[in-house]
Amino acid sequence: MIARVKKHLVPVIVLVFACAVVTPSSAQTFTKEVAPIFNKSCASCHHEGTVAPMSLMTYKDARPWARAIKERVLMRDMPPWHLDKTVGIRRYKNDISLSDRDIQTIVKWVDAGAPEGDLAAMPKPPTFASEDEWFTGRPDLLVTTNDFVMYANGPDWWIDQYADMTLAEDRWIKSMEIKPSNRRIVHHAVVYALEQNPPAGTPETGIQLNEYAVGKYGNVFAENTGMLLKAGTRLRFDMHYFAIGSEQHNRTTISFKFYPKGFVPKYQVRSVPIRNIPNDELEIPPNTVVRTDGYFRLQRNARIDSFQPHMHMRGRAMTLEAIHLNNTTEILSSVDHFNFNWHVNYIYADDAAPLLPAGTVLHMIGIHDNTAANPHNPDPTVWAGFGERSVDDMLQVWLDIVYLDDAEFSRLVEERKTKALIH
Ligand code: HEC
């Protein structure tokens, strides 16, 4: 009998010790532990004057949202970054995700009743320029859509708007930035180029140039790197609007800065879509989870600069693999909790961007979830197929690719090896 009691005592003692060890670090306060995380990972969107529903800059701003914050960060729903961080390439230039430790800190803070803490410990708040500024600098060309009128009440509206460019000759883009005139009703905007004579294989919907969402301030290409904008191109603005209780107007503008006339950058960035070609079909029966595959064989040596999955409301996951020449496969990136509301472009860190020789096959795996378990699913009882409407679905990954000749490719591979040795 005594022996049994003793046995039970052992775990109890361990527990007490565990608590004693954890207690000091679990006293998380807003000013000391939480505010630095919010300033780093939330404030760029959650500050006064943006479309985000609230500011998270001060204790007073953040306190009422504590429960919602805990939930969103635990689900890795906020900040919007949907990669499975346990596989593939780990380093991205625009990574805004929270570390497991950050999440723990926030959760402990909320669980402790979201205390404010010592005011003196509050870090200096970051400052943000006016949303009306062009963050990429004075533009060379502005292209604006016609006025769009959004109803006061009703469901979100996804719509294509078009605009003609006035560009007399081809120009090399150095940077791009998109701004809606009325940020309060625009969730996102993605701009596509519709060239007059597009190369074979270009989707009818155009080639992706850039995307806008709150907290995102344009794209600047690296030194001697750019994208070619052809004279006579039309632009398609893929817009996602939401209703805010009164009728609203919006025009969206994309700004371009170009390299000087006659200058041809050494590295051309091409936006390359991979779809499930050749059949390019999507069959998503009711109440099912469907996997669809697509392949793309690199005809030339390539560096892949970014990865951006595109699916609609039933999209749940997408993985990009490289099938190497020696027949081994490697996961490059995998999104495991896709969210159609966010068009996140995952930009590889300079020394992590995959360098792949000609002949490598890129393999895209898409998962669509047409069951009730998918919270974004508008209706699990209907069949869905490929289409432009948001209630239809899509499966496409956009890659920014730079093609490299053999000499340049070997040079970059060698450079990478040397760096890896030093580290
Ligand atoms: C890239 C911009 C962006 C970043 C970064 C971001 N948010 Fe958000 N957040 C939004 C937008 C826009 C919404 C409203 C639309 C939505 O829910 O998608 C939102 C919604 C929320 C909500 C839900 C509010 C509600 O109405 O219930 C919470 C909570 C939240 N964010 C917390 C955070 C926290 C905490 C961080 C940082 C750890 C963060 N967000 C980072 C843009 C952002």
Short mmCIF file of C-alpha atoms and ligand atoms in Angstrom, two decimals:
data_model
loop_
_atom_site.label_atom_id
_atom_site.label_comp_id
_atom_site.label_asym_id
_atom_site.label_seq_id
_atom_site.Cartn_x
_atom_site.Cartn_y
_atom_site.Cartn_z
CA MET A 1 0.00 0.00 0.00
CA ILE A 2 2.72 2.41 1.03
CA ALA A 3 4.73 1.47 -1.99
CA ARG A 4 1.80 2.38 -4.25
CA VAL A 5 1.41 5.77 -2.70
CA LYS A 6 5.09 6.40 -3.16
CA LYS A 7 4.84 5.49 -6.80
CA HIS A 8 2.15 8.07 -7.25
CA LEU A 9 4.14 10.65 -5.39
CA VAL A 10 6.96 10.60 -7.84
CA PRO A 11 5.17 12.23 -10.76
CA VAL A 12 3.61 14.80 -8.43
CA ILE A 13 7.02 15.93 -7.28
CA VAL A 14 8.26 16.20 -10.85
CA LEU A 15 5.29 18.34 -11.71
CA VAL A 16 5.95 20.74 -8.87
CA PHE A 17 9.53 21.11 -10.01
CA ALA A 18 8.45 21.67 -13.61
CA CYS A 19 6.15 24.48 -12.49
CA ALA A 20 8.86 26.05 -10.40
CA VAL A 21 11.19 26.11 -13.38
CA VAL A 22 8.61 27.55 -15.76
CA THR A 23 7.16 30.24 -13.50
CA PRO A 24 9.73 33.02 -13.89
CA SER A 25 9.62 33.00 -17.70
CA SER A 26 5.83 32.63 -17.85
CA ALA A 27 5.29 36.08 -16.32
CA GLN A 28 4.96 37.64 -19.74
CA THR A 29 3.95 41.30 -19.87
CA PHE A 30 2.90 43.48 -22.76
CA THR A 31 5.55 46.15 -22.49
CA LYS A 32 8.56 43.89 -22.05
CA GLU A 33 7.89 40.66 -23.93
CA VAL A 34 4.88 41.13 -26.21
CA ALA A 35 5.22 44.65 -27.66
CA PRO A 36 8.58 43.84 -29.34
CA ILE A 37 6.91 40.88 -31.12
CA PHE A 38 3.92 42.96 -32.21
CA ASN A 39 6.20 45.76 -33.44
CA LYS A 40 8.21 43.28 -35.49
CA SER A 41 5.45 41.06 -36.89
CA CYS A 42 2.08 42.79 -36.65
CA ALA A 43 2.39 46.58 -36.60
CA SER A 44 3.27 47.00 -40.29
CA CYS A 45 -0.38 46.09 -40.96
CA HIS A 46 -2.02 46.73 -37.60
CA HIS A 47 -1.50 50.46 -37.21
CA GLU A 48 -3.81 53.46 -37.50
CA GLY A 49 -4.90 54.23 -41.08
CA THR A 50 -4.67 50.76 -42.66
CA VAL A 51 -7.39 48.30 -43.61
CA ALA A 52 -6.55 45.93 -40.73
CA PRO A 53 -9.41 45.88 -38.21
CA MET A 54 -7.41 47.29 -35.30
CA SER A 55 -4.10 48.77 -34.27
CA LEU A 56 -1.79 46.66 -32.12
CA MET A 57 0.64 49.45 -31.33
CA THR A 58 -0.28 50.17 -27.72
CA TYR A 59 -1.52 48.19 -24.75
CA LYS A 60 -4.86 49.98 -24.92
CA ASP A 61 -5.21 49.03 -28.61
CA ALA A 62 -4.22 45.41 -28.14
CA ARG A 63 -5.79 44.44 -24.81
CA PRO A 64 -9.40 44.01 -26.03
CA TRP A 65 -8.17 41.61 -28.76
CA ALA A 66 -6.16 39.31 -26.48
CA ARG A 67 -8.39 36.22 -26.94
CA ALA A 68 -8.62 36.64 -30.71
CA ILE A 69 -4.87 37.20 -30.90
CA LYS A 70 -4.14 33.97 -29.04
CA GLU A 71 -6.44 32.03 -31.33
CA ARG A 72 -5.06 33.51 -34.56
CA VAL A 73 -1.41 33.07 -33.67
CA LEU A 74 -1.92 29.51 -32.44
CA MET A 75 -3.61 28.60 -35.72
CA ARG A 76 -0.76 30.37 -37.56
CA ASP A 77 -3.44 32.40 -39.24
CA MET A 78 -1.75 35.66 -38.22
CA PRO A 79 0.57 36.98 -39.42
CA PRO A 80 -0.48 35.65 -42.83
CA TRP A 81 2.33 33.21 -43.68
CA HIS A 82 1.12 29.76 -44.60
CA LEU A 83 4.26 27.68 -45.09
CA ASP A 84 4.88 24.40 -43.36
CA LYS A 85 8.03 25.54 -41.62
CA THR A 86 9.23 21.99 -40.94
CA VAL A 87 10.05 21.10 -44.56
CA GLY A 88 11.85 22.57 -47.55
CA ILE A 89 13.72 25.84 -47.75
CA ARG A 90 13.65 27.72 -44.46
CA ARG A 91 14.93 31.17 -45.37
CA TYR A 92 12.80 33.80 -47.08
CA LYS A 93 13.45 37.52 -47.55
CA ASN A 94 9.94 38.52 -46.56
CA ASP A 95 9.35 36.06 -43.72
CA ILE A 96 6.95 37.72 -41.25
CA SER A 97 6.03 34.52 -39.43
CA LEU A 98 6.33 34.08 -35.68
CA SER A 99 8.79 31.63 -34.15
CA ASP A 100 7.40 28.92 -31.88
CA ARG A 101 8.91 30.88 -29.01
CA ASP A 102 7.09 34.11 -30.02
CA ILE A 103 3.83 32.16 -30.13
CA GLN A 104 4.50 30.69 -26.69
CA THR A 105 5.20 34.16 -25.31
CA ILE A 106 1.94 35.55 -26.68
CA VAL A 107 -0.08 32.58 -25.47
CA LYS A 108 1.38 32.77 -21.97
CA TRP A 109 0.70 36.50 -21.85
CA VAL A 110 -2.95 36.00 -22.79
CA ASP A 111 -3.35 33.06 -20.40
CA ALA A 112 -1.95 35.19 -17.57
CA GLY A 113 -4.72 37.74 -18.13
CA ALA A 114 -2.80 39.93 -20.60
CA PRO A 115 -1.03 42.14 -18.04
CA GLU A 116 0.48 45.44 -19.11
CA GLY A 117 3.70 45.36 -17.10
CA ASP A 118 6.25 48.04 -16.43
CA LEU A 119 5.64 51.15 -18.57
CA ALA A 120 9.34 51.96 -18.60
CA ALA A 121 10.03 48.71 -20.46
CA MET A 122 7.86 49.69 -23.46
CA PRO A 123 9.97 49.78 -26.63
CA LYS A 124 9.94 52.76 -28.95
CA PRO A 125 7.07 52.27 -31.43
CA PRO A 126 8.01 51.87 -35.09
CA THR A 127 6.94 54.70 -37.38
CA PHE A 128 5.17 54.27 -40.68
CA ALA A 129 5.12 56.58 -43.67
CA SER A 130 1.74 57.63 -45.04
CA GLU A 131 0.07 54.88 -47.05
CA ASP A 132 -0.25 57.38 -49.92
CA GLU A 133 3.48 57.53 -50.53
CA TRP A 134 5.15 55.52 -53.26
CA PHE A 135 7.57 53.48 -51.22
CA THR A 136 9.54 52.53 -54.30
CA GLY A 137 10.22 56.18 -55.15
CA ARG A 138 9.04 58.56 -57.86
CA PRO A 139 7.39 56.48 -60.60
CA ASP A 140 8.11 56.67 -64.34
CA LEU A 141 4.70 55.34 -65.33
CA LEU A 142 1.34 55.16 -63.56
CA VAL A 143 -1.53 53.02 -64.86
CA THR A 144 -4.92 53.48 -63.22
CA THR A 145 -8.22 51.61 -63.56
CA ASN A 146 -11.61 53.21 -64.05
CA ASP A 147 -13.70 54.06 -61.04
CA PHE A 148 -15.31 51.05 -59.36
CA VAL A 149 -18.41 51.36 -57.20
CA MET A 150 -18.73 48.87 -54.36
CA TYR A 151 -22.11 48.26 -52.77
CA ALA A 152 -22.69 49.12 -49.13
CA ASN A 153 -23.68 45.64 -47.98
CA GLY A 154 -23.20 42.16 -49.42
CA PRO A 155 -20.64 39.46 -49.92
CA ASP A 156 -17.04 40.10 -50.96
CA TRP A 157 -16.65 40.83 -54.66
CA TRP A 158 -13.83 39.43 -56.80
CA ILE A 159 -13.69 41.20 -60.15
CA ASP A 160 -11.30 41.83 -63.06
CA GLN A 161 -10.70 45.42 -64.13
CA TYR A 162 -8.59 46.34 -67.14
CA ALA A 163 -6.40 49.27 -68.08
CA ASP A 164 -4.35 50.15 -71.16
CA MET A 165 -0.76 51.24 -70.80
CA THR A 166 0.77 54.08 -72.76
CA LEU A 167 4.22 52.65 -73.34
CA ALA A 168 5.76 53.44 -76.73
CA GLU A 169 8.61 50.92 -76.46
CA ASP A 170 9.61 47.91 -74.36
CA ARG A 171 11.06 48.87 -70.99
CA TRP A 172 12.83 46.97 -68.18
CA ILE A 173 11.09 47.22 -64.83
CA LYS A 174 13.24 48.08 -61.80
CA SER A 175 10.36 48.29 -59.33
CA MET A 176 6.57 48.08 -59.10
CA GLU A 177 4.01 49.08 -56.54
CA ILE A 178 0.22 48.97 -56.42
CA LYS A 179 -2.09 51.35 -54.57
CA PRO A 180 -5.84 51.40 -54.35
CA SER A 181 -7.36 54.87 -53.87
CA ASN A 182 -9.70 53.47 -51.22
CA ARG A 183 -7.81 51.04 -49.03
CA ARG A 184 -10.80 50.48 -46.77
CA ILE A 185 -12.61 48.27 -49.31
CA VAL A 186 -9.67 46.57 -51.05
CA HIS A 187 -8.46 43.33 -49.57
CA HIS A 188 -6.06 42.60 -52.38
CA ALA A 189 -5.16 43.48 -55.95
CA VAL A 190 -3.05 41.39 -58.28
CA VAL A 191 -1.92 42.89 -61.57
CA TYR A 192 -1.28 40.74 -64.66
CA ALA A 193 0.29 41.68 -68.00
CA LEU A 194 -1.65 40.77 -71.15
CA GLU A 195 0.89 41.02 -73.95
CA GLN A 196 -0.16 41.58 -77.56
CA ASN A 197 1.65 38.48 -78.82
CA PRO A 198 2.35 36.37 -75.76
CA PRO A 199 4.71 33.40 -76.08
CA ALA A 200 3.09 29.96 -76.39
CA GLY A 201 1.97 28.58 -73.06
CA THR A 202 1.06 31.95 -71.56
CA PRO A 203 -2.26 31.72 -69.72
CA GLU A 204 -5.12 33.76 -71.22
CA THR A 205 -5.34 35.52 -67.89
CA GLY A 206 -1.86 36.96 -68.35
CA ILE A 207 1.46 36.90 -66.55
CA GLN A 208 1.57 38.02 -62.95
CA LEU A 209 3.44 41.25 -62.27
CA ASN A 210 2.79 42.22 -58.70
CA GLU A 211 0.27 42.02 -55.87
CA TYR A 212 -1.02 44.39 -53.26
CA ALA A 213 -2.32 43.66 -49.80
CA VAL A 214 -2.12 45.61 -46.59
CA GLY A 215 1.40 45.85 -45.24
CA LYS A 216 3.04 45.22 -48.60
CA TYR A 217 4.88 48.06 -50.21
CA GLY A 218 6.02 47.18 -53.70
CA ASN A 219 8.74 45.06 -55.24
CA VAL A 220 12.22 46.28 -56.00
CA PHE A 221 14.37 44.02 -58.13
CA ALA A 222 17.98 43.43 -57.16
CA GLU A 223 20.85 45.20 -58.89
CA ASN A 224 21.04 44.43 -62.61
CA THR A 225 17.84 42.39 -62.41
CA GLY A 226 14.48 43.26 -63.93
CA MET A 227 11.32 42.20 -65.71
CA LEU A 228 10.51 43.16 -69.29
CA LEU A 229 7.35 45.18 -69.92
CA LYS A 230 6.34 45.07 -73.55
CA ALA A 231 4.91 48.08 -75.37
CA GLY A 232 1.20 47.63 -76.08
CA THR A 233 0.59 45.43 -73.06
CA ARG A 234 -2.78 45.71 -71.32
CA LEU A 235 -3.07 45.19 -67.61
CA ARG A 236 -5.61 43.06 -65.77
CA PHE A 237 -6.31 44.05 -62.18
CA ASP A 238 -7.68 41.09 -60.24
CA MET A 239 -9.50 42.85 -57.39
CA HIS A 240 -10.96 41.59 -54.12
CA TYR A 241 -13.36 44.11 -52.59
CA PHE A 242 -15.37 43.98 -49.42
CA ALA A 243 -18.43 45.94 -48.33
CA ILE A 244 -18.19 48.26 -45.33
CA GLY A 245 -21.74 49.53 -44.82
CA SER A 246 -21.75 52.52 -47.18
CA GLU A 247 -21.33 52.79 -50.95
CA GLN A 248 -17.65 53.27 -51.79
CA HIS A 249 -15.52 54.07 -54.82
CA ASN A 250 -12.06 52.85 -55.77
CA ARG A 251 -9.48 53.19 -58.52
CA THR A 252 -6.32 51.15 -58.40
CA THR A 253 -2.98 52.37 -59.69
CA ILE A 254 0.18 50.45 -60.46
CA SER A 255 3.41 52.42 -60.61
CA PHE A 256 6.54 51.40 -62.47
CA LYS A 257 10.10 52.55 -62.24
CA PHE A 258 12.25 51.57 -65.21
CA TYR A 259 15.90 51.06 -65.89
CA PRO A 260 17.28 53.82 -68.15
CA LYS A 261 16.35 53.48 -71.82
CA GLY A 262 18.69 51.16 -73.65
CA PHE A 263 19.95 49.45 -70.47
CA VAL A 264 19.38 45.72 -70.46
CA PRO A 265 19.76 44.12 -67.02
CA LYS A 266 21.90 41.02 -66.88
CA TYR A 267 19.25 38.94 -65.09
CA GLN A 268 15.74 38.77 -66.49
CA VAL A 269 13.04 37.77 -64.04
CA ARG A 270 10.20 35.86 -65.63
CA SER A 271 6.96 35.09 -63.97
CA VAL A 272 6.32 31.43 -64.87
CA PRO A 273 3.07 29.66 -64.07
CA ILE A 274 2.93 25.91 -63.49
CA ARG A 275 -0.46 24.29 -63.95
CA ASN A 276 -1.63 20.72 -64.28
CA ILE A 277 -0.89 20.81 -68.00
CA PRO A 278 -1.52 19.15 -70.45
CA ASN A 279 -5.05 18.44 -69.27
CA ASP A 280 -5.35 21.63 -67.21
CA GLU A 281 -8.44 20.33 -65.55
CA LEU A 282 -9.56 20.26 -62.03
CA GLU A 283 -12.21 17.88 -60.75
CA ILE A 284 -13.29 18.48 -57.20
CA PRO A 285 -16.35 16.37 -56.36
CA PRO A 286 -18.51 17.24 -53.34
CA ASN A 287 -17.31 16.18 -49.89
CA THR A 288 -13.88 15.03 -51.03
CA VAL A 289 -10.24 15.97 -50.68
CA VAL A 290 -8.52 15.92 -54.07
CA ARG A 291 -4.87 15.84 -55.03
CA THR A 292 -3.78 17.22 -58.39
CA ASP A 293 -0.27 17.21 -59.86
CA GLY A 294 1.48 19.43 -62.37
CA TYR A 295 4.94 19.19 -63.92
CA PHE A 296 7.28 21.65 -65.59
CA ARG A 297 10.60 20.67 -67.11
CA LEU A 298 13.22 23.40 -66.98
CA GLN A 299 14.59 23.85 -70.50
CA ARG A 300 17.42 26.00 -69.20
CA ASN A 301 19.46 26.37 -66.00
CA ALA A 302 17.44 28.37 -63.54
CA ARG A 303 17.43 30.20 -60.27
CA ILE A 304 14.01 30.28 -58.62
CA ASP A 305 13.53 33.54 -56.76
CA SER A 306 10.01 33.12 -55.38
CA PHE A 307 7.08 30.76 -54.98
CA GLN A 308 3.44 31.84 -54.93
CA PRO A 309 0.60 29.31 -54.84
CA HIS A 310 -2.69 30.29 -56.39
CA MET A 311 -5.86 28.41 -55.56
CA HIS A 312 -9.34 29.49 -54.57
CA MET A 313 -11.55 28.81 -51.58
CA ARG A 314 -11.15 25.02 -51.60
CA GLY A 315 -7.39 25.23 -51.85
CA ARG A 316 -5.79 23.79 -48.74
CA ALA A 317 -2.17 22.93 -49.49
CA MET A 318 0.45 23.13 -52.19
CA THR A 319 3.91 21.67 -52.41
CA LEU A 320 6.65 22.35 -54.93
CA GLU A 321 9.29 19.69 -55.42
CA ALA A 322 12.34 19.45 -57.62
CA ILE A 323 12.94 16.12 -59.32
CA HIS A 324 16.69 16.22 -59.80
CA LEU A 325 18.66 14.79 -62.71
CA ASN A 326 19.80 11.89 -60.52
CA ASN A 327 16.12 11.09 -59.90
CA THR A 328 16.06 12.16 -56.25
CA THR A 329 13.30 14.50 -55.21
CA GLU A 330 13.52 17.46 -52.88
CA ILE A 331 10.76 19.57 -51.40
CA LEU A 332 11.44 23.22 -52.12
CA SER A 333 8.44 24.78 -50.38
CA SER A 334 5.13 23.60 -49.02
CA VAL A 335 2.12 25.61 -47.95
CA ASP A 336 0.05 23.56 -45.51
CA HIS A 337 -2.69 26.01 -44.48
CA PHE A 338 -3.42 27.97 -47.63
CA ASN A 339 -5.75 30.95 -47.34
CA PHE A 340 -7.27 32.36 -50.49
CA ASN A 341 -7.61 35.81 -48.91
CA TRP A 342 -3.86 36.30 -48.95
CA HIS A 343 -1.65 36.24 -52.01
CA VAL A 344 1.62 35.61 -50.27
CA ASN A 345 4.68 35.50 -52.50
CA TYR A 346 7.41 33.58 -50.68
CA ILE A 347 10.69 35.18 -51.72
CA TYR A 348 13.74 33.00 -51.19
CA ALA A 349 16.74 34.49 -49.39
CA ASP A 350 19.55 35.21 -51.85
CA ASP A 351 21.68 32.27 -50.80
CA ALA A 352 18.71 29.90 -50.45
CA ALA A 353 17.06 30.46 -53.86
CA PRO A 354 17.15 27.06 -55.63
CA LEU A 355 19.73 26.76 -58.41
CA LEU A 356 18.56 24.01 -60.76
CA PRO A 357 20.22 22.75 -63.93
CA ALA A 358 18.34 22.36 -67.21
CA GLY A 359 16.38 19.15 -67.24
CA THR A 360 15.25 19.37 -63.64
CA VAL A 361 11.53 18.75 -63.36
CA LEU A 362 9.44 20.91 -61.07
CA HIS A 363 6.55 19.04 -59.54
CA MET A 364 3.56 20.84 -58.07
CA ILE A 365 1.15 19.01 -55.78
CA GLY A 366 -2.11 20.76 -54.97
CA ILE A 367 -4.65 19.70 -52.36
CA HIS A 368 -8.23 20.92 -52.59
CA ASP A 369 -10.53 20.28 -49.68
CA ASN A 370 -14.18 20.28 -50.66
CA THR A 371 -15.42 19.03 -47.28
CA ALA A 372 -17.10 20.82 -44.40
CA ALA A 373 -13.78 20.59 -42.51
CA ASN A 374 -12.44 23.41 -44.70
CA PRO A 375 -13.60 26.65 -43.02
CA HIS A 376 -13.27 28.62 -46.28
CA ASN A 377 -15.43 26.23 -48.29
CA PRO A 378 -18.54 28.04 -49.59
CA ASP A 379 -20.47 24.78 -50.16
CA PRO A 380 -19.16 21.22 -49.73
CA THR A 381 -22.22 19.75 -51.46
CA VAL A 382 -21.42 21.10 -54.93
CA TRP A 383 -18.91 19.96 -57.54
CA ALA A 384 -16.19 22.50 -58.32
CA GLY A 385 -13.97 22.79 -61.36
CA PHE A 386 -11.41 25.05 -62.96
CA GLY A 387 -12.59 28.60 -63.48
CA GLU A 388 -12.00 32.26 -62.89
CA ARG A 389 -14.86 32.94 -60.48
CA SER A 390 -13.94 32.73 -56.85
CA VAL A 391 -16.52 29.97 -56.36
CA ASP A 392 -14.75 27.97 -59.07
CA ASP A 393 -11.30 26.78 -58.25
CA MET A 394 -7.78 26.99 -59.60
CA LEU A 395 -4.46 25.30 -59.26
CA GLN A 396 -1.45 27.23 -60.27
CA VAL A 397 1.89 28.19 -58.83
CA TRP A 398 3.70 31.33 -59.92
CA LEU A 399 7.47 31.19 -59.90
CA ASP A 400 9.83 34.08 -60.47
CA ILE A 401 12.57 32.45 -62.50
CA VAL A 402 15.91 33.79 -63.73
CA TYR A 403 17.41 31.66 -66.52
CA LEU A 404 21.19 31.37 -66.49
CA ASP A 405 23.72 30.35 -69.12
CA ASP A 406 26.13 27.54 -68.22
CA ALA A 407 29.01 29.82 -67.17
CA GLU A 408 26.85 31.99 -64.95
CA PHE A 409 25.10 28.96 -63.49
CA SER A 410 28.37 27.25 -62.55
CA ARG A 411 29.66 30.50 -61.09
CA LEU A 412 26.61 30.83 -58.83
CA VAL A 413 26.77 27.16 -57.79
CA GLU A 414 30.47 27.53 -56.90
CA GLU A 415 29.80 30.75 -54.99
CA ARG A 416 27.11 28.96 -53.00
CA LYS A 417 29.46 26.08 -52.18
CA THR A 418 32.19 28.44 -50.99
CA LYS A 419 29.75 30.32 -48.77
CA ALA A 420 28.44 27.09 -47.30
CA LEU A 421 32.01 26.07 -46.43
CA ILE A 422 32.70 29.36 -44.66
CA HIS A 423 29.56 29.14 -42.53
C1 HEC B 1 0.19 41.51 -43.71
C2 HEC B 1 -0.66 42.25 -42.83
C3 HEC B 1 -0.92 41.72 -41.44
C4 HEC B 1 0.00 41.28 -40.52
C5 HEC B 1 1.52 41.27 -40.65
C6 HEC B 1 -0.77 40.88 -39.37
N1 HEC B 1 -2.09 41.06 -39.59
FE1 HEC B 1 -3.62 40.56 -38.32
N2 HEC B 1 -4.98 41.06 -39.76
C7 HEC B 1 -4.69 41.68 -40.96
C8 HEC B 1 -5.95 41.92 -41.69
C9 HEC B 1 -6.07 42.60 -43.04
C10 HEC B 1 -6.98 41.40 -40.89
C11 HEC B 1 -8.48 41.37 -41.20
C12 HEC B 1 -8.80 40.41 -42.30
C13 HEC B 1 -8.49 38.98 -41.97
O1 HEC B 1 -8.87 38.51 -40.89
O2 HEC B 1 -7.86 38.34 -42.80
C14 HEC B 1 -6.34 40.87 -39.68
C15 HEC B 1 -7.02 40.27 -38.64
C16 HEC B 1 -6.46 39.96 -37.41
C17 HEC B 1 -7.19 39.47 -36.28
C18 HEC B 1 -8.70 39.21 -36.21
C19 HEC B 1 -9.43 40.44 -35.86
C20 HEC B 1 -10.92 40.19 -35.82
O3 HEC B 1 -11.65 40.95 -36.43
O4 HEC B 1 -11.32 39.23 -35.14
C21 HEC B 1 -6.31 39.31 -35.25
C22 HEC B 1 -6.60 38.87 -33.85
C23 HEC B 1 -5.00 39.68 -35.78
N3 HEC B 1 -5.12 40.06 -37.09
C24 HEC B 1 -3.83 39.65 -35.05
C25 HEC B 1 -2.56 39.79 -35.60
C26 HEC B 1 -1.34 39.63 -34.86
C27 HEC B 1 -1.25 39.30 -33.37
C28 HEC B 1 -0.33 39.82 -35.74
C29 HEC B 1 1.16 39.69 -35.49
C30 HEC B 1 1.62 38.57 -34.71
C31 HEC B 1 -0.92 40.14 -37.02
N4 HEC B 1 -2.27 40.12 -36.89
C32 HEC B 1 -0.19 40.40 -38.19
C33 HEC B 1 -3.43 41.98 -41.44
C34 HEC B 1 -2.24 41.59 -40.85
#
